[in-house]
Amino acid sequence: MLPNLAPDVPMDYQITYSGKRSTVAIIVKRQQLLVKAPTGTCERFIAEFVASKRDWISKQLDRQGELYRLKSRPLDDGTLSLFGRSVPVVIKGAKASSVRLQDNSIELCISARVRHQQEKAKELLLAFMAEELARFIYMRLDYWQSRMGVKAVDIKVRVYKRRWGSCDRRHRLTFNTLLAGAPTWVIDYVLVHELAHIRYMDHGPRFWHLVNQHCAQTQEAKAWLRELGTSLELTF
């Protein structure tokens, strides 16, 4: 780990050599510094190269640290974001594992017989979020389809790593489970975005004209997802 990058403090890093490489590369991942270098590269050269990139490395570490702090920790914080509001998570023991919305809180029951408690909690909460998101999307679907003059063939919800939604050429829409934590106006934007792909599969001017025609908060929603989307990720 790199707690700070003061100019007079040497940086800790791990070097991986490869005969297939021709250049030295620096990778900052999970707040750790990795260096990939061609086999036989002088360690002094690597040290000087890393030192020359100190400012860039510091910015990457700060950015990753901020993104990490933004992530949701429902078991540690006792809350889960649902449609833009923080909902308390109440953990209880029970004979059978379950999750439900109860009295403005999420009641999470984990059976004592479950060996991997955190994994089970994650499974239950993601299933709960997927169900809540699907319910909201179906509630809004007819409204947007009628206004936009398009028709989706199928709707699915799943966990994506790098996208919030997708539309295939058969007009099947898929949405990221984690969207359940976003404000409803942001979810509406993603829904309009994917419905617009039914008419235009690219991101050309006609596509964006259709999106902007029906979503007055396109730029705000894109900015929210870009800046705060990481806060929807769950950490256990």
PDB file of C-alpha atoms in Angstrom:
ATOM      1  CA  MET A   1       0.000   0.000   0.000  1.00  0.00           C
ATOM      2  CA  LEU A   2       1.070   3.588  -0.590  1.00  0.00           C
ATOM      3  CA  PRO A   3      -0.170   5.737   2.309  1.00  0.00           C
ATOM      4  CA  ASN A   4       1.413   8.893   0.866  1.00  0.00           C
ATOM      5  CA  LEU A   5       3.759  10.071  -1.837  1.00  0.00           C
ATOM      6  CA  ALA A   6       5.811  12.717  -0.105  1.00  0.00           C
ATOM      7  CA  PRO A   7       8.833  13.691  -2.267  1.00  0.00           C
ATOM      8  CA  ASP A   8      11.357  12.306   0.210  1.00  0.00           C
ATOM      9  CA  VAL A   9       9.563   8.997   0.842  1.00  0.00           C
ATOM     10  CA  PRO A  10      10.534   6.085  -1.449  1.00  0.00           C
ATOM     11  CA  MET A  11       7.685   4.351  -3.227  1.00  0.00           C
ATOM     12  CA  ASP A  12       7.022   0.654  -2.751  1.00  0.00           C
ATOM     13  CA  TYR A  13       6.213  -1.245  -5.907  1.00  0.00           C
ATOM     14  CA  GLN A  14       6.210  -4.752  -7.299  1.00  0.00           C
ATOM     15  CA  ILE A  15       8.075  -5.537 -10.521  1.00  0.00           C
ATOM     16  CA  THR A  16       7.002  -8.187 -13.008  1.00  0.00           C
ATOM     17  CA  TYR A  17       9.452  -9.018 -15.786  1.00  0.00           C
ATOM     18  CA  SER A  18       8.443 -10.413 -19.162  1.00  0.00           C
ATOM     19  CA  GLY A  19      10.417 -11.355 -22.247  1.00  0.00           C
ATOM     20  CA  LYS A  20       7.461 -10.289 -24.374  1.00  0.00           C
ATOM     21  CA  ARG A  21       7.550  -6.665 -23.211  1.00  0.00           C
ATOM     22  CA  SER A  22       9.564  -3.936 -24.935  1.00  0.00           C
ATOM     23  CA  THR A  23       8.681  -1.014 -22.640  1.00  0.00           C
ATOM     24  CA  VAL A  24       8.240  -0.299 -18.933  1.00  0.00           C
ATOM     25  CA  ALA A  25       4.655   0.238 -17.772  1.00  0.00           C
ATOM     26  CA  ILE A  26       3.260   1.481 -14.453  1.00  0.00           C
ATOM     27  CA  ILE A  27      -0.097   0.212 -13.218  1.00  0.00           C
ATOM     28  CA  VAL A  28      -1.905   1.612 -10.194  1.00  0.00           C
ATOM     29  CA  LYS A  29      -4.569  -0.878  -9.132  1.00  0.00           C
ATOM     30  CA  ARG A  30      -6.420  -1.173  -5.837  1.00  0.00           C
ATOM     31  CA  GLN A  31      -4.055   1.451  -4.434  1.00  0.00           C
ATOM     32  CA  GLN A  32      -1.038  -0.716  -5.165  1.00  0.00           C
ATOM     33  CA  LEU A  33       1.798   0.152  -7.539  1.00  0.00           C
ATOM     34  CA  LEU A  34       2.815  -2.468 -10.103  1.00  0.00           C
ATOM     35  CA  VAL A  35       5.606  -2.158 -12.651  1.00  0.00           C
ATOM     36  CA  LYS A  36       5.846  -4.341 -15.763  1.00  0.00           C
ATOM     37  CA  ALA A  37       9.221  -4.359 -17.465  1.00  0.00           C
ATOM     38  CA  PRO A  38      11.152  -6.254 -20.144  1.00  0.00           C
ATOM     39  CA  THR A  39      13.347  -9.051 -18.835  1.00  0.00           C
ATOM     40  CA  GLY A  40      16.772  -7.726 -17.904  1.00  0.00           C
ATOM     41  CA  THR A  41      15.720  -4.122 -17.307  1.00  0.00           C
ATOM     42  CA  CYS A  42      18.038  -2.378 -14.830  1.00  0.00           C
ATOM     43  CA  GLU A  43      16.373  -1.834 -11.445  1.00  0.00           C
ATOM     44  CA  ARG A  44      17.931   1.610 -11.177  1.00  0.00           C
ATOM     45  CA  PHE A  45      16.311   2.598 -14.471  1.00  0.00           C
ATOM     46  CA  ILE A  46      12.960   1.338 -13.183  1.00  0.00           C
ATOM     47  CA  ALA A  47      13.357   3.292  -9.928  1.00  0.00           C
ATOM     48  CA  GLU A  48      14.167   6.489 -11.810  1.00  0.00           C
ATOM     49  CA  PHE A  49      11.266   5.914 -14.196  1.00  0.00           C
ATOM     50  CA  VAL A  50       8.826   5.406 -11.322  1.00  0.00           C
ATOM     51  CA  ALA A  51      10.162   8.497  -9.559  1.00  0.00           C
ATOM     52  CA  SER A  52       9.612  10.568 -12.713  1.00  0.00           C
ATOM     53  CA  LYS A  53       5.931   9.542 -12.677  1.00  0.00           C
ATOM     54  CA  ARG A  54       5.393  10.408  -8.999  1.00  0.00           C
ATOM     55  CA  ASP A  55       2.831  13.178  -9.673  1.00  0.00           C
ATOM     56  CA  TRP A  56       0.772  10.984 -12.004  1.00  0.00           C
ATOM     57  CA  ILE A  57       0.907   8.072  -9.540  1.00  0.00           C
ATOM     58  CA  SER A  58      -0.211  10.356  -6.714  1.00  0.00           C
ATOM     59  CA  LYS A  59      -3.234  11.530  -8.719  1.00  0.00           C
ATOM     60  CA  GLN A  60      -4.188   7.941  -9.556  1.00  0.00           C
ATOM     61  CA  LEU A  61      -3.958   6.909  -5.901  1.00  0.00           C
ATOM     62  CA  ASP A  62      -6.061   9.874  -4.787  1.00  0.00           C
ATOM     63  CA  ARG A  63      -8.683   9.081  -7.417  1.00  0.00           C
ATOM     64  CA  GLN A  64      -8.823   5.391  -6.497  1.00  0.00           C
ATOM     65  CA  GLY A  65      -9.007   6.255  -2.816  1.00  0.00           C
ATOM     66  CA  GLU A  66     -11.975   8.548  -3.421  1.00  0.00           C
ATOM     67  CA  LEU A  67     -13.748   5.941  -5.552  1.00  0.00           C
ATOM     68  CA  TYR A  68     -13.181   3.349  -2.837  1.00  0.00           C
ATOM     69  CA  ARG A  69     -14.657   5.645  -0.183  1.00  0.00           C
ATOM     70  CA  LEU A  70     -17.738   6.199  -2.344  1.00  0.00           C
ATOM     71  CA  LYS A  71     -18.630   2.513  -2.563  1.00  0.00           C
ATOM     72  CA  SER A  72     -21.607   1.314  -0.554  1.00  0.00           C
ATOM     73  CA  ARG A  73     -20.929  -0.957   2.444  1.00  0.00           C
ATOM     74  CA  PRO A  74     -24.378  -2.096   3.572  1.00  0.00           C
ATOM     75  CA  LEU A  75     -23.147  -4.515   6.254  1.00  0.00           C
ATOM     76  CA  ASP A  76     -20.686  -2.034   7.784  1.00  0.00           C
ATOM     77  CA  ASP A  77     -22.760   1.143   7.429  1.00  0.00           C
ATOM     78  CA  GLY A  78     -26.141  -0.494   7.982  1.00  0.00           C
ATOM     79  CA  THR A  79     -27.706   1.265   5.004  1.00  0.00           C
ATOM     80  CA  LEU A  80     -28.394   0.590   1.329  1.00  0.00           C
ATOM     81  CA  SER A  81     -29.144   3.168  -1.349  1.00  0.00           C
ATOM     82  CA  LEU A  82     -32.512   2.495  -2.971  1.00  0.00           C
ATOM     83  CA  PHE A  83     -33.822   4.861  -5.651  1.00  0.00           C
ATOM     84  CA  GLY A  84     -31.587   7.643  -4.404  1.00  0.00           C
ATOM     85  CA  ARG A  85     -32.391   7.442  -0.704  1.00  0.00           C
ATOM     86  CA  SER A  86     -30.547   5.729   2.117  1.00  0.00           C
ATOM     87  CA  VAL A  87     -32.568   2.840   3.566  1.00  0.00           C
ATOM     88  CA  PRO A  88     -31.562   1.172   6.869  1.00  0.00           C
ATOM     89  CA  VAL A  89     -30.522  -2.484   6.654  1.00  0.00           C
ATOM     90  CA  VAL A  90     -31.599  -4.494   9.693  1.00  0.00           C
ATOM     91  CA  ILE A  91     -29.755  -7.809  10.009  1.00  0.00           C
ATOM     92  CA  LYS A  92     -31.478 -10.603  11.889  1.00  0.00           C
ATOM     93  CA  GLY A  93     -30.947 -14.265  12.551  1.00  0.00           C
ATOM     94  CA  ALA A  94     -33.601 -16.684  11.306  1.00  0.00           C
ATOM     95  CA  LYS A  95     -34.196 -20.305  10.422  1.00  0.00           C
ATOM     96  CA  ALA A  96     -34.269 -19.389   6.723  1.00  0.00           C
ATOM     97  CA  SER A  97     -32.389 -16.670   4.853  1.00  0.00           C
ATOM     98  CA  SER A  98     -34.522 -13.943   3.274  1.00  0.00           C
ATOM     99  CA  VAL A  99     -34.709 -10.244   2.482  1.00  0.00           C
ATOM    100  CA  ARG A 100     -37.686  -7.904   2.334  1.00  0.00           C
ATOM    101  CA  LEU A 101     -38.719  -4.281   2.666  1.00  0.00           C
ATOM    102  CA  GLN A 102     -40.316  -3.877   6.077  1.00  0.00           C
ATOM    103  CA  ASP A 103     -41.412  -0.634   7.778  1.00  0.00           C
ATOM    104  CA  ASN A 104     -39.144   1.617   5.679  1.00  0.00           C
ATOM    105  CA  SER A 105     -36.132  -0.618   6.283  1.00  0.00           C
ATOM    106  CA  ILE A 106     -34.614  -3.637   4.573  1.00  0.00           C
ATOM    107  CA  GLU A 107     -34.877  -6.701   6.773  1.00  0.00           C
ATOM    108  CA  LEU A 108     -32.002  -9.061   5.969  1.00  0.00           C
ATOM    109  CA  CYS A 109     -32.246 -12.495   7.593  1.00  0.00           C
ATOM    110  CA  ILE A 110     -29.295 -14.885   7.411  1.00  0.00           C
ATOM    111  CA  SER A 111     -29.670 -18.455   8.616  1.00  0.00           C
ATOM    112  CA  ALA A 112     -27.087 -19.553  11.184  1.00  0.00           C
ATOM    113  CA  ARG A 113     -26.570 -22.641   9.051  1.00  0.00           C
ATOM    114  CA  VAL A 114     -25.086 -20.567   6.229  1.00  0.00           C
ATOM    115  CA  ARG A 115     -21.299 -20.959   6.260  1.00  0.00           C
ATOM    116  CA  HIS A 116     -20.389 -17.894   4.184  1.00  0.00           C
ATOM    117  CA  GLN A 117     -22.534 -15.188   5.744  1.00  0.00           C
ATOM    118  CA  GLN A 118     -21.203 -12.211   3.756  1.00  0.00           C
ATOM    119  CA  GLU A 119     -21.553 -13.982   0.413  1.00  0.00           C
ATOM    120  CA  LYS A 120     -25.134 -14.902   1.285  1.00  0.00           C
ATOM    121  CA  ALA A 121     -25.883 -11.325   2.332  1.00  0.00           C
ATOM    122  CA  LYS A 122     -24.509 -10.041  -0.979  1.00  0.00           C
ATOM    123  CA  GLU A 123     -26.553 -12.597  -2.919  1.00  0.00           C
ATOM    124  CA  LEU A 124     -29.756 -11.654  -1.117  1.00  0.00           C
ATOM    125  CA  LEU A 125     -29.253  -7.897  -1.402  1.00  0.00           C
ATOM    126  CA  LEU A 126     -28.431  -8.064  -5.117  1.00  0.00           C
ATOM    127  CA  ALA A 127     -31.509 -10.223  -5.724  1.00  0.00           C
ATOM    128  CA  PHE A 128     -33.600  -7.711  -3.762  1.00  0.00           C
ATOM    129  CA  MET A 129     -32.190  -4.790  -5.777  1.00  0.00           C
ATOM    130  CA  ALA A 130     -32.791  -6.622  -9.063  1.00  0.00           C
ATOM    131  CA  GLU A 131     -36.420  -7.220  -8.124  1.00  0.00           C
ATOM    132  CA  GLU A 132     -36.964  -3.613  -7.060  1.00  0.00           C
ATOM    133  CA  LEU A 133     -35.319  -2.253 -10.223  1.00  0.00           C
ATOM    134  CA  ALA A 134     -37.341  -4.566 -12.470  1.00  0.00           C
ATOM    135  CA  ARG A 135     -40.538  -3.451 -10.757  1.00  0.00           C
ATOM    136  CA  PHE A 136     -39.700   0.210 -11.339  1.00  0.00           C
ATOM    137  CA  ILE A 137     -38.677  -0.313 -14.973  1.00  0.00           C
ATOM    138  CA  TYR A 138     -41.871  -2.211 -15.799  1.00  0.00           C
ATOM    139  CA  MET A 139     -43.859   0.536 -14.099  1.00  0.00           C
ATOM    140  CA  ARG A 140     -42.233   3.156 -16.363  1.00  0.00           C
ATOM    141  CA  LEU A 141     -41.936   1.067 -19.520  1.00  0.00           C
ATOM    142  CA  ASP A 142     -45.380   1.638 -21.051  1.00  0.00           C
ATOM    143  CA  TYR A 143     -45.127   5.380 -20.455  1.00  0.00           C
ATOM    144  CA  TRP A 144     -41.818   5.750 -22.274  1.00  0.00           C
ATOM    145  CA  GLN A 145     -42.615   3.282 -25.044  1.00  0.00           C
ATOM    146  CA  SER A 146     -45.839   5.126 -25.816  1.00  0.00           C
ATOM    147  CA  ARG A 147     -44.088   8.504 -25.910  1.00  0.00           C
ATOM    148  CA  MET A 148     -41.135   7.279 -27.991  1.00  0.00           C
ATOM    149  CA  GLY A 149     -43.044   5.022 -30.350  1.00  0.00           C
ATOM    150  CA  VAL A 150     -40.857   1.967 -29.723  1.00  0.00           C
ATOM    151  CA  LYS A 151     -41.400  -1.483 -28.226  1.00  0.00           C
ATOM    152  CA  ALA A 152     -38.967  -3.634 -26.257  1.00  0.00           C
ATOM    153  CA  VAL A 153     -39.202  -7.390 -26.720  1.00  0.00           C
ATOM    154  CA  ASP A 154     -37.860  -8.358 -23.307  1.00  0.00           C
ATOM    155  CA  ILE A 155     -36.464  -6.804 -20.136  1.00  0.00           C
ATOM    156  CA  LYS A 156     -33.747  -8.344 -17.975  1.00  0.00           C
ATOM    157  CA  VAL A 157     -31.778  -7.182 -14.939  1.00  0.00           C
ATOM    158  CA  ARG A 158     -28.256  -8.381 -14.181  1.00  0.00           C
ATOM    159  CA  VAL A 159     -24.982  -7.160 -12.684  1.00  0.00           C
ATOM    160  CA  TYR A 160     -22.720  -5.443 -15.207  1.00  0.00           C
ATOM    161  CA  LYS A 161     -19.172  -4.313 -14.513  1.00  0.00           C
ATOM    162  CA  ARG A 162     -18.836  -1.521 -17.051  1.00  0.00           C
ATOM    163  CA  ARG A 163     -22.273  -0.549 -18.328  1.00  0.00           C
ATOM    164  CA  TRP A 164     -25.605   0.565 -16.976  1.00  0.00           C
ATOM    165  CA  GLY A 165     -27.745  -0.934 -19.694  1.00  0.00           C
ATOM    166  CA  SER A 166     -27.779  -2.510 -23.142  1.00  0.00           C
ATOM    167  CA  CYS A 167     -30.065  -3.098 -26.110  1.00  0.00           C
ATOM    168  CA  ASP A 168     -29.433  -5.874 -28.622  1.00  0.00           C
ATOM    169  CA  ARG A 169     -30.610  -6.077 -32.218  1.00  0.00           C
ATOM    170  CA  ARG A 170     -33.617  -8.142 -31.177  1.00  0.00           C
ATOM    171  CA  HIS A 171     -34.747  -5.182 -29.029  1.00  0.00           C
ATOM    172  CA  ARG A 172     -34.072  -6.964 -25.759  1.00  0.00           C
ATOM    173  CA  LEU A 173     -33.094  -4.562 -22.984  1.00  0.00           C
ATOM    174  CA  THR A 174     -30.840  -5.401 -20.035  1.00  0.00           C
ATOM    175  CA  PHE A 175     -30.207  -3.148 -17.041  1.00  0.00           C
ATOM    176  CA  ASN A 176     -27.535  -3.155 -14.354  1.00  0.00           C
ATOM    177  CA  THR A 177     -28.884  -4.328 -10.984  1.00  0.00           C
ATOM    178  CA  LEU A 178     -26.919  -1.585  -9.211  1.00  0.00           C
ATOM    179  CA  LEU A 179     -29.089   1.072 -10.879  1.00  0.00           C
ATOM    180  CA  ALA A 180     -31.631   0.331  -8.147  1.00  0.00           C
ATOM    181  CA  GLY A 181     -29.588   2.614  -5.929  1.00  0.00           C
ATOM    182  CA  ALA A 182     -29.696   5.600  -8.293  1.00  0.00           C
ATOM    183  CA  PRO A 183     -32.292   8.395  -8.201  1.00  0.00           C
ATOM    184  CA  THR A 184     -35.371   7.618 -10.283  1.00  0.00           C
ATOM    185  CA  TRP A 185     -34.624  10.427 -12.771  1.00  0.00           C
ATOM    186  CA  VAL A 186     -31.252   8.809 -13.497  1.00  0.00           C
ATOM    187  CA  ILE A 187     -32.901   5.415 -14.034  1.00  0.00           C
ATOM    188  CA  ASP A 188     -35.417   7.085 -16.348  1.00  0.00           C
ATOM    189  CA  TYR A 189     -32.523   8.451 -18.414  1.00  0.00           C
ATOM    190  CA  VAL A 190     -30.942   4.986 -18.754  1.00  0.00           C
ATOM    191  CA  LEU A 191     -34.320   3.527 -19.749  1.00  0.00           C
ATOM    192  CA  VAL A 192     -34.874   6.235 -22.381  1.00  0.00           C
ATOM    193  CA  HIS A 193     -31.294   5.741 -23.611  1.00  0.00           C
ATOM    194  CA  GLU A 194     -31.763   2.010 -24.173  1.00  0.00           C
ATOM    195  CA  LEU A 195     -35.225   2.420 -25.697  1.00  0.00           C
ATOM    196  CA  ALA A 196     -33.739   4.919 -28.164  1.00  0.00           C
ATOM    197  CA  HIS A 197     -31.384   2.168 -29.325  1.00  0.00           C
ATOM    198  CA  ILE A 198     -34.377   0.246 -30.610  1.00  0.00           C
ATOM    199  CA  ARG A 199     -34.593   2.891 -33.333  1.00  0.00           C
ATOM    200  CA  TYR A 200     -30.906   3.805 -33.610  1.00  0.00           C
ATOM    201  CA  MET A 201     -28.236   1.281 -32.616  1.00  0.00           C
ATOM    202  CA  ASP A 202     -25.420   3.827 -32.770  1.00  0.00           C
ATOM    203  CA  HIS A 203     -24.753   6.997 -30.760  1.00  0.00           C
ATOM    204  CA  GLY A 204     -25.104   9.359 -33.689  1.00  0.00           C
ATOM    205  CA  PRO A 205     -26.897  12.731 -33.837  1.00  0.00           C
ATOM    206  CA  ARG A 206     -30.311  11.163 -34.513  1.00  0.00           C
ATOM    207  CA  PHE A 207     -29.936   8.926 -31.459  1.00  0.00           C
ATOM    208  CA  TRP A 208     -29.070  11.789 -29.132  1.00  0.00           C
ATOM    209  CA  HIS A 209     -31.816  13.967 -30.612  1.00  0.00           C
ATOM    210  CA  LEU A 210     -34.347  11.261 -29.705  1.00  0.00           C
ATOM    211  CA  VAL A 211     -32.932  10.863 -26.193  1.00  0.00           C
ATOM    212  CA  ASN A 212     -32.847  14.615 -25.543  1.00  0.00           C
ATOM    213  CA  GLN A 213     -36.343  14.999 -26.971  1.00  0.00           C
ATOM    214  CA  HIS A 214     -37.727  12.795 -24.191  1.00  0.00           C
ATOM    215  CA  CYS A 215     -35.221  13.292 -21.380  1.00  0.00           C
ATOM    216  CA  ALA A 216     -34.681  16.866 -20.238  1.00  0.00           C
ATOM    217  CA  GLN A 217     -31.956  15.820 -17.771  1.00  0.00           C
ATOM    218  CA  THR A 218     -29.688  13.874 -20.113  1.00  0.00           C
ATOM    219  CA  GLN A 219     -26.520  15.809 -19.311  1.00  0.00           C
ATOM    220  CA  GLU A 220     -27.231  15.851 -15.574  1.00  0.00           C
ATOM    221  CA  ALA A 221     -27.885  12.088 -15.542  1.00  0.00           C
ATOM    222  CA  LYS A 222     -24.726  11.337 -17.525  1.00  0.00           C
ATOM    223  CA  ALA A 223     -22.727  13.493 -15.120  1.00  0.00           C
ATOM    224  CA  TRP A 224     -24.312  11.780 -12.104  1.00  0.00           C
ATOM    225  CA  LEU A 225     -23.395   8.319 -13.398  1.00  0.00           C
ATOM    226  CA  ARG A 226     -19.893   9.451 -14.313  1.00  0.00           C
ATOM    227  CA  GLU A 227     -19.174  11.107 -10.963  1.00  0.00           C
ATOM    228  CA  LEU A 228     -21.286   9.086  -8.510  1.00  0.00           C
ATOM    229  CA  GLY A 229     -21.864   5.772 -10.270  1.00  0.00           C
ATOM    230  CA  THR A 230     -19.148   4.152  -8.163  1.00  0.00           C
ATOM    231  CA  SER A 231     -21.241   4.842  -5.055  1.00  0.00           C
ATOM    232  CA  LEU A 232     -23.725   2.235  -6.325  1.00  0.00           C
ATOM    233  CA  GLU A 233     -21.162  -0.565  -6.138  1.00  0.00           C
ATOM    234  CA  LEU A 234     -21.507  -2.816  -3.087  1.00  0.00           C
ATOM    235  CA  THR A 235     -18.529  -3.772  -0.919  1.00  0.00           C
ATOM    236  CA  PHE A 236     -18.716  -6.552   1.679  1.00  0.00           C
TER     237      PHE A 236
END
